[in-house]
C-alpha cells in the first residue's frame, strides 16, 4: 500500500549539501518515490540552491504565509521543485530573512529559529494542501522538534491524528542546543511542561533530545552506532535518553546511490571500469597523480582521503601518522577536504613537507572526490566515531580498499580481509591511536605488495551491494509498522 510520507530535512542532495545527510535524504526520497509512495519533502530555500538547474515553480496557494515564533514574525512563500532523478516534489521554504545567508549553517543567534521555522512550515503547508501524512520523517537536530509539535501544537488538527513520527539520528555530535531564554520561540503555550525540565532549569533547550523523547521511532544510520550511542563514550550526553527508548531505537545502515557512485558510469571519469578491467583504474591513478603533482609510480600505493575536516573524522590521527608513513613506505596520498582551520593548516604544512608525496586540495570538490575514489588504491577513514560513513562504501564499489577504524557504520560495512580464506573487503583497526592507524596502514601495504591478495580483496569489495533497493526496505517496514499503530501518548 502506498504511504504518505512527509520528509523534513536541512539538507537534500543535490539541492543543498554539506555532507552525507544530503546524500541519504536525497537517495531515500528517490527510492521511496520510485517504490510508489507519496513523498513530499521540505527544505529551506538557501541562497545556494540553484533554482535555475531545477524544474521548479512557485506554489500559488503557498504564498506570503505568516509565521509566528514567540516575539518573532516572518512571512514565507513556497517554491515546488522536482528532485532530480525522480518525480518527487521538494517544497522549498522561501524566507529570505532566515535563509538568504552565505552558508547553509551559521552561528548566528537565530540559528534555532531558522530550523524551527522549517519544521513549522512543513506542518502548515500540509494543512494548506489538505494533505495528511501517515509518516513525518525528521532528520537530526534541525527538525527534531517535529515529533513534539505533532503531539502538541498541531494535535488539534485531524490531518495529523494518524501521523506517526520518525527521527533519524545522522550524528548525535550536533544537538542544536539554544538558550532557555528563547523558550517562547517554540510557541508551546500550556504544553511547555513537556520540555525537558532539568535542562530548562539549567538554562538551555536541546532540540535533539526532544526528538529522542517524543518521536514514535528513532532510527540511526548503522546498527553498531545504534549500540554505541547508548554508552557514555559515544552518546554525547544523550545515552540515557536513548537507553530509555529501548527497542524504539533502531539502526538501519545507509545505502549508496550507485547512479552517482559507480566506476562503470561515473560522469566525472574519462574512462570506466569494473572488476574485470582494473587496468583502467591504474591509468586513472597515473592521470590523477600527474594532475596533483604526485610522484607515484605503478608500485607506489596511492591512499585517498575525502572528508569534512572535523575531529569526528580522525584527522588528528592522519596528521600524526602520515609523516612517518610517507617517509617509510612507497606511499602517496591525495586529500580533499575542508573544515576546521587548524586541520586545514596542518594538512597544508604536511603538503609542504612532502610536496611530491601528499597533495591537499582545500575545499569542496565533487569532481575531485569522484576522482580520488576511483584512482586511489586504498582509502583512509580513521574516524573517532562514524554514524555510518558513505565514502568507505563508495570506495568498496570503486575497488579502493578501505582502511578504517572499526566504529559505527565503518564496522558494519567493511569486513576484515583474511588472507587464509581470501574473504573480506578491507583493513580495520580498533584502538583510536596514530600507532594503530599506522599498523593498519602497514598491514594494508603488505597486502598491496601481493597483487593476488590485493586484487581479491578489491574484487570482494566491488561485489558488495549497499544499494537503496536493499537498505531502503527496512524504512518502509518501519513506516508500515508505525502507520498501523495507535498513537503513543506524550
Ligand atoms: P559526513 O556526513 O559525516 O561528512 P559521510 O561519509 O556520510 O560523512 O558523507 C560525506 C559526503 O560528503 C560524501 O558524499 C563525500 O564524498 C562528501 N564530501 C565530504 N567532504 C567533501 C569535499 N571536501 N569535497 C567533496 N565531497 C566531500
Ligand atoms: C552524518 C554522519 C555520517 C553519515 C551521514 C549520513 O553526517 O557523520 O557518518 O554517513 O550523516 O547518514
XYZ file of C-alpha atoms and ligand atoms in Angstrom:
529
model
C 0.000 0.000 0.000
C 1.437 3.403 -0.935
C 2.196 5.553 2.088
C 2.043 9.316 2.521
C 5.427 10.388 3.878
C 6.476 13.900 4.845
C 10.246 14.442 4.887
C 11.684 17.451 6.713
C 15.428 17.965 6.492
C 18.074 20.672 6.448
C 19.898 19.059 3.501
C 18.716 17.157 0.427
C 21.179 16.376 -2.401
C 21.685 17.757 -4.960
C 19.750 20.864 -3.832
C 21.635 21.550 -0.599
C 24.560 19.529 0.712
C 27.358 19.793 3.243
C 27.788 16.068 3.900
C 26.286 12.602 3.948
C 22.937 13.758 5.374
C 22.112 15.254 1.972
C 23.176 12.130 0.071
C 20.990 9.987 2.305
C 17.824 12.112 2.307
C 18.077 12.649 -1.474
C 18.566 8.963 -2.212
C 15.952 7.770 0.267
C 13.321 10.138 -1.145
C 14.102 8.898 -4.670
C 13.882 5.289 -3.523
C 10.556 5.808 -1.723
C 9.036 7.738 -4.604
C 10.264 5.081 -7.025
C 8.585 2.437 -4.877
C 5.255 4.234 -5.389
C 4.948 6.209 -2.135
C 3.690 9.785 -1.968
C 6.731 11.603 -0.530
C 6.638 15.351 -0.016
C 9.766 17.000 1.337
C 10.507 20.347 2.940
C 13.818 22.181 2.723
C 14.827 25.829 3.190
C 15.398 27.830 0.021
C 19.005 28.683 0.926
C 20.816 31.238 -1.259
C 22.973 28.378 -2.534
C 20.046 26.394 -4.014
C 20.469 26.598 -7.776
C 16.831 27.065 -8.809
C 17.795 27.572 -12.466
C 19.061 23.983 -12.652
C 15.769 22.569 -11.332
C 12.281 22.134 -12.730
C 10.607 24.479 -10.263
C 7.705 26.876 -9.864
C 6.169 28.937 -7.052
C 3.203 27.202 -5.440
C 0.436 29.779 -5.820
C -1.617 28.762 -2.792
C 1.506 28.751 -0.582
C 2.304 32.423 -0.912
C 3.140 35.049 1.701
C 2.214 32.893 4.691
C 2.656 34.418 8.166
C 4.624 32.540 10.825
C 4.811 33.497 14.469
C 7.522 32.178 16.775
C 7.368 33.891 20.177
C 8.113 37.571 19.577
C 9.352 36.908 16.022
C 7.230 37.380 12.904
C 8.128 36.087 9.463
C 6.423 35.626 6.112
C 7.352 32.916 3.660
C 6.333 31.569 0.275
C 6.962 28.146 -1.217
C 8.660 27.047 -4.429
C 7.996 23.491 -5.567
C 10.977 21.769 -7.211
C 11.259 18.330 -8.722
C 14.003 16.285 -7.092
C 16.348 15.408 -9.987
C 16.089 11.743 -10.900
C 12.569 11.391 -9.520
C 9.040 12.740 -9.704
C 9.059 13.726 -6.006
C 8.442 17.355 -5.096
C 10.678 19.213 -2.684
C 8.907 22.238 -1.193
C 11.460 24.990 -0.725
C 10.620 27.430 2.045
C 11.389 30.874 0.703
C 12.022 33.155 3.652
C 14.970 35.441 2.855
C 15.025 36.859 6.395
C 16.067 33.395 7.585
C 17.732 31.647 4.663
C 19.419 34.277 2.499
C 22.817 33.786 4.139
C 26.260 32.870 2.843
C 26.116 29.352 4.279
C 23.637 26.578 4.967
C 24.548 26.524 8.664
C 25.520 29.607 10.619
C 26.488 30.548 14.133
C 24.020 33.431 14.056
C 21.881 33.939 17.171
C 18.722 32.944 15.284
C 20.044 29.558 14.119
C 17.371 27.714 16.127
C 14.656 29.900 14.579
C 15.836 29.046 11.061
C 15.074 25.381 11.598
C 12.063 25.758 13.870
C 10.592 27.764 11.007
C 11.319 24.948 8.558
C 9.642 22.411 10.838
C 6.594 24.597 11.448
C 6.307 25.465 7.760
C 6.196 21.751 6.896
C 3.120 21.278 9.108
C 1.429 24.425 7.908
C 1.999 23.628 4.236
C 0.483 20.159 4.805
C -2.533 21.940 6.303
C -2.857 24.287 3.345
C -2.516 21.338 0.954
C -5.110 19.404 2.967
C -2.579 16.571 2.953
C -2.456 14.127 5.833
C 0.934 12.403 6.131
C 0.965 8.958 7.727
C 4.663 9.379 8.462
C 6.562 12.503 9.451
C 10.265 11.738 8.953
C 12.617 14.242 10.620
C 16.418 14.279 10.465
C 18.987 15.425 13.019
C 18.578 18.323 15.458
C 17.312 20.786 12.879
C 13.891 19.200 12.565
C 13.852 17.211 15.813
C 11.003 19.291 17.281
C 8.696 17.816 14.612
C 7.526 14.878 16.768
C 6.693 17.106 19.752
C 4.911 19.641 17.521
C 2.814 16.795 16.081
C 1.744 15.882 19.611
C 1.080 19.442 20.828
C 0.877 22.462 18.518
C -0.838 20.589 15.684
C -2.562 17.808 17.650
C -5.922 19.614 17.302
C -5.849 19.118 13.551
C -7.422 15.854 12.402
C -4.987 15.851 9.481
C -2.238 14.775 11.859
C -4.220 12.433 14.069
C -2.855 9.358 12.319
C 0.600 10.820 11.710
C 3.440 8.821 13.287
C 6.873 10.371 13.588
C 10.351 9.038 12.873
C 13.543 10.834 13.849
C 16.747 9.716 12.172
C 19.964 10.483 14.006
C 22.725 11.029 11.479
C 25.093 12.371 14.092
C 24.473 12.854 17.815
C 27.509 15.146 17.979
C 25.353 18.046 16.806
C 22.379 18.740 19.079
C 21.401 22.333 18.253
C 21.330 23.493 21.890
C 19.989 27.027 22.426
C 19.223 29.236 25.372
C 16.167 28.633 27.581
C 15.607 32.381 27.316
C 14.248 31.651 23.829
C 11.640 29.178 25.101
C 8.765 31.304 23.778
C 10.076 30.751 20.239
C 8.750 27.192 20.493
C 5.211 28.533 20.793
C 4.273 25.594 23.023
C 1.984 27.537 25.377
C 0.477 25.272 28.008
C 2.389 22.261 26.634
C 5.630 23.802 27.789
C 5.738 21.340 30.669
C 6.663 18.679 28.093
C 10.066 20.263 27.623
C 12.959 18.681 29.482
C 12.596 20.500 32.779
C 16.104 19.896 34.191
C 17.635 21.320 31.030
C 15.312 24.319 31.157
C 16.320 24.997 34.748
C 19.960 24.716 33.706
C 19.287 27.397 31.097
C 19.182 25.511 27.809
C 16.982 23.636 25.364
C 18.299 20.625 23.466
C 16.326 20.007 20.241
C 17.820 16.596 19.521
C 16.940 15.342 22.997
C 13.294 16.313 22.472
C 13.231 14.399 19.212
C 14.533 11.323 21.009
C 11.951 11.755 23.767
C 8.913 12.213 21.529
C 9.448 10.521 18.152
C 7.351 7.395 17.713
C 10.505 5.706 16.439
C 14.128 6.781 16.486
C 16.496 5.395 13.902
C 20.164 5.866 13.372
C 22.270 5.098 10.365
C 24.011 1.858 11.355
C 23.343 -0.984 13.808
C 26.726 -0.534 15.541
C 26.181 3.201 16.065
C 22.725 2.373 17.481
C 24.504 0.342 20.176
C 27.383 2.761 20.667
C 25.206 5.804 21.363
C 23.640 4.055 24.332
C 27.063 4.346 26.036
C 28.669 7.427 27.620
C 31.658 7.117 25.259
C 29.534 7.779 22.155
C 26.190 9.102 23.429
C 27.365 12.714 23.863
C 25.132 13.081 26.899
C 22.089 11.539 25.205
C 22.843 7.956 26.212
C 20.275 7.903 28.994
C 17.507 9.295 26.837
C 18.402 6.761 24.161
C 18.507 3.817 26.551
C 15.115 4.865 27.898
C 13.622 4.423 24.417
C 14.615 0.736 24.440
C 13.597 -1.096 21.280
C 12.263 2.080 19.677
C 15.847 2.991 18.716
C 16.798 1.123 15.585
C 19.954 1.038 13.438
C 19.400 0.962 9.670
C 22.555 1.069 7.571
C 22.632 3.780 4.914
C 22.622 2.892 1.263
C 24.642 4.158 -1.679
C 23.269 5.876 -4.736
C 25.028 3.783 -7.384
C 23.504 6.059 -10.027
C 26.041 8.625 -8.780
C 28.815 6.377 -7.495
C 29.704 3.613 -9.925
C 33.042 3.222 -11.763
C 31.162 1.790 -14.756
C 29.234 5.000 -15.379
C 30.786 7.791 -13.254
C 30.188 11.053 -15.137
C 33.358 12.649 -13.761
C 35.692 9.966 -15.163
C 37.093 9.928 -18.705
C 37.277 6.099 -18.701
C 35.221 3.497 -16.906
C 35.989 0.144 -15.321
C 34.620 -2.796 -13.417
C 36.105 -5.766 -11.553
C 37.314 -7.266 -14.825
C 39.012 -4.072 -16.067
C 41.158 -2.905 -13.174
C 43.898 -1.823 -15.600
C 41.757 1.266 -16.300
C 41.931 2.088 -12.601
C 45.740 2.102 -12.837
C 45.529 4.565 -15.762
C 43.268 6.843 -13.761
C 45.747 6.704 -10.895
C 48.588 7.828 -13.183
C 46.406 10.648 -14.532
C 45.380 11.893 -11.082
C 48.960 11.687 -9.771
C 50.152 13.767 -12.739
C 47.393 16.317 -12.196
C 48.186 16.659 -8.483
C 51.964 16.643 -8.983
C 52.488 13.420 -7.033
C 55.496 11.170 -7.576
C 53.530 7.988 -7.842
C 54.864 5.079 -9.893
C 52.877 1.927 -10.635
C 54.229 0.290 -7.463
C 53.519 3.284 -5.225
C 50.311 2.839 -3.230
C 48.003 5.840 -3.534
C 45.882 6.499 -0.439
C 42.780 8.684 -0.803
C 41.038 10.862 1.762
C 37.757 12.754 1.242
C 36.273 14.310 4.340
C 34.929 17.174 6.355
C 37.960 18.182 8.398
C 36.444 17.662 11.837
C 37.681 15.806 14.920
C 34.975 13.175 14.308
C 36.786 12.003 11.183
C 40.058 11.159 12.951
C 42.007 13.929 11.220
C 44.286 14.075 14.267
C 45.384 10.502 13.650
C 46.072 11.209 9.988
C 48.184 14.235 10.812
C 50.162 12.279 13.396
C 50.591 9.084 11.385
C 51.194 10.345 7.855
C 54.668 11.930 8.205
C 56.230 8.656 9.318
C 54.125 6.529 6.968
C 55.008 8.686 3.944
C 58.687 8.715 4.854
C 58.962 4.976 5.386
C 56.756 3.415 2.707
C 56.318 3.699 -1.031
C 53.129 5.631 -0.415
C 51.458 8.781 -1.759
C 48.328 10.484 -0.519
C 45.590 12.588 -2.149
C 43.368 14.562 0.207
C 40.317 16.719 -0.483
C 38.614 18.335 2.461
C 37.587 21.474 4.221
C 36.533 22.303 7.723
C 38.293 23.264 10.944
C 41.025 25.748 10.218
C 43.807 24.147 12.337
C 43.344 20.909 10.389
C 43.440 22.748 7.079
C 46.675 24.408 8.180
C 48.242 21.151 9.392
C 47.466 19.414 6.104
C 48.846 22.338 4.112
C 52.048 22.039 6.164
C 52.209 18.311 5.503
C 51.944 19.037 1.812
C 54.867 21.445 2.100
C 56.919 18.844 3.941
C 56.095 16.106 1.384
C 55.385 18.050 -1.826
C 55.650 15.040 -4.163
C 54.007 12.606 -1.765
C 50.987 14.398 -0.389
C 48.539 16.580 -2.294
C 45.985 18.518 -0.277
C 43.121 20.256 -2.017
C 41.442 22.542 0.493
C 37.794 22.961 -0.321
C 34.784 21.080 -1.536
C 35.027 19.388 -4.904
C 32.549 16.772 -6.008
C 34.680 16.105 -9.080
C 37.890 15.532 -7.156
C 36.032 13.342 -4.647
C 34.986 11.035 -7.507
C 38.500 11.026 -8.954
C 40.079 10.174 -5.619
C 37.618 7.332 -5.070
C 38.408 5.912 -8.500
C 42.155 6.485 -8.734
C 43.311 5.539 -5.240
C 44.436 2.068 -4.199
C 43.277 2.474 -0.636
C 41.041 4.861 1.240
C 41.642 6.128 4.791
C 38.844 6.706 7.325
C 40.283 6.560 10.850
C 37.140 8.081 12.396
C 36.833 8.790 16.089
C 33.181 7.971 15.582
C 31.188 7.391 12.406
C 27.400 7.042 12.480
C 27.531 5.420 9.052
C 30.010 6.968 6.643
C 29.452 6.796 2.920
C 32.925 7.123 1.469
C 34.016 3.669 2.616
C 31.017 2.241 0.766
C 31.845 4.279 -2.337
C 35.444 3.011 -2.041
C 34.296 -0.603 -1.976
C 32.417 -0.158 -5.236
C 35.469 1.504 -6.846
C 37.833 -1.326 -5.850
C 39.616 1.061 -3.487
C 40.412 -0.848 -0.320
C 39.127 0.904 2.834
C 41.426 1.185 5.841
C 39.063 2.173 8.622
C 38.624 2.317 12.349
C 36.090 -0.300 13.487
C 33.378 2.048 14.724
C 29.753 2.729 13.745
C 28.900 2.140 10.117
C 32.546 1.524 9.246
C 32.422 -1.654 11.355
C 29.139 -2.636 9.704
C 30.207 -2.156 6.091
C 33.884 -3.190 5.946
C 34.899 -6.751 6.672
C 38.475 -7.569 7.709
C 40.369 -9.329 4.920
C 41.566 -12.801 5.867
C 44.476 -13.941 3.652
C 43.898 -17.584 4.613
C 40.362 -17.745 3.239
C 40.539 -14.811 0.797
C 37.376 -13.333 2.315
C 36.906 -9.758 3.492
C 36.956 -6.318 1.948
C 39.345 -4.110 3.887
C 41.592 -3.465 6.856
C 40.175 -2.448 10.229
C 41.730 -1.298 13.484
C 40.135 -0.733 16.883
C 42.239 1.481 19.112
C 41.934 5.206 18.477
C 45.631 5.991 18.131
C 48.092 7.029 15.441
C 50.111 3.883 16.157
C 47.110 1.671 15.474
C 46.380 3.545 12.233
C 49.991 3.149 11.167
C 49.900 -0.573 11.920
C 46.724 -0.945 9.873
C 48.254 1.018 7.022
C 51.359 -1.203 7.248
C 49.167 -4.320 7.065
C 47.347 -2.888 4.048
C 50.633 -2.095 2.304
C 51.887 -5.652 2.922
C 48.782 -6.919 1.167
C 49.255 -4.353 -1.591
C 52.692 -5.828 -2.244
C 50.979 -9.121 -3.077
C 48.786 -8.450 -6.142
C 46.893 -11.742 -5.819
C 45.602 -10.813 -2.367
C 45.097 -7.190 -3.252
C 43.032 -7.883 -6.354
C 40.999 -10.457 -4.480
C 40.238 -8.018 -1.666
C 39.369 -5.202 -4.106
C 37.061 -7.503 -6.078
C 35.368 -8.727 -2.899
C 34.599 -5.095 -2.141
C 33.302 -4.374 -5.628
C 30.837 -7.247 -5.294
C 29.207 -5.755 -2.174
C 25.722 -4.328 -2.585
C 24.702 -1.387 -0.431
C 22.073 -0.130 -2.863
C 18.992 1.625 -1.560
C 16.883 -1.151 -3.032
C 18.241 -3.223 -0.157
C 18.843 -0.609 2.523
C 15.566 1.249 1.882
C 13.282 -1.688 2.618
C 13.691 -1.562 6.429
C 12.445 2.054 6.400
C 9.295 1.010 4.576
C 8.776 -1.859 7.029
C 9.168 0.582 9.909
C 6.748 3.088 8.353
C 4.190 0.339 7.768
C 4.503 -0.892 11.330
C 4.076 2.636 12.696
C 1.232 3.570 10.367
C -0.823 0.699 11.717
C -0.091 1.526 15.329
C -2.264 3.547 17.714
C -0.885 6.907 18.811
C 1.688 6.911 21.605
C 0.970 9.497 24.296
C 3.290 12.297 25.241
P 29.667 13.156 6.869
O 28.258 13.310 6.502
O 29.894 12.908 8.317
O 30.525 14.274 6.376
P 29.687 10.828 5.067
O 30.767 9.860 4.770
O 28.371 10.275 5.423
O 30.245 11.823 6.164
O 29.393 11.712 3.783
C 30.261 12.654 3.298
C 29.792 13.069 1.909
O 30.303 14.356 1.633
C 30.290 12.158 0.817
O 29.403 12.185 -0.281
C 31.616 12.825 0.451
O 32.056 12.478 -0.839
C 31.258 14.272 0.573
N 32.374 15.165 0.895
C 32.876 15.444 2.122
N 33.863 16.356 2.021
C 33.979 16.644 0.723
C 34.831 17.522 -0.039
N 35.751 18.280 0.556
N 34.655 17.574 -1.357
C 33.721 16.798 -1.961
N 32.908 15.964 -1.325
C 33.027 15.887 0.002
C 26.367 12.120 9.280
C 27.436 11.142 9.745
C 27.836 10.128 8.700
C 26.611 9.592 7.981
C 25.795 10.738 7.416
C 24.546 10.269 6.669
O 26.867 13.271 8.742
O 28.575 11.815 10.228
O 28.539 9.076 9.318
O 27.005 8.726 6.933
O 25.368 11.557 8.450
O 23.698 9.496 7.475
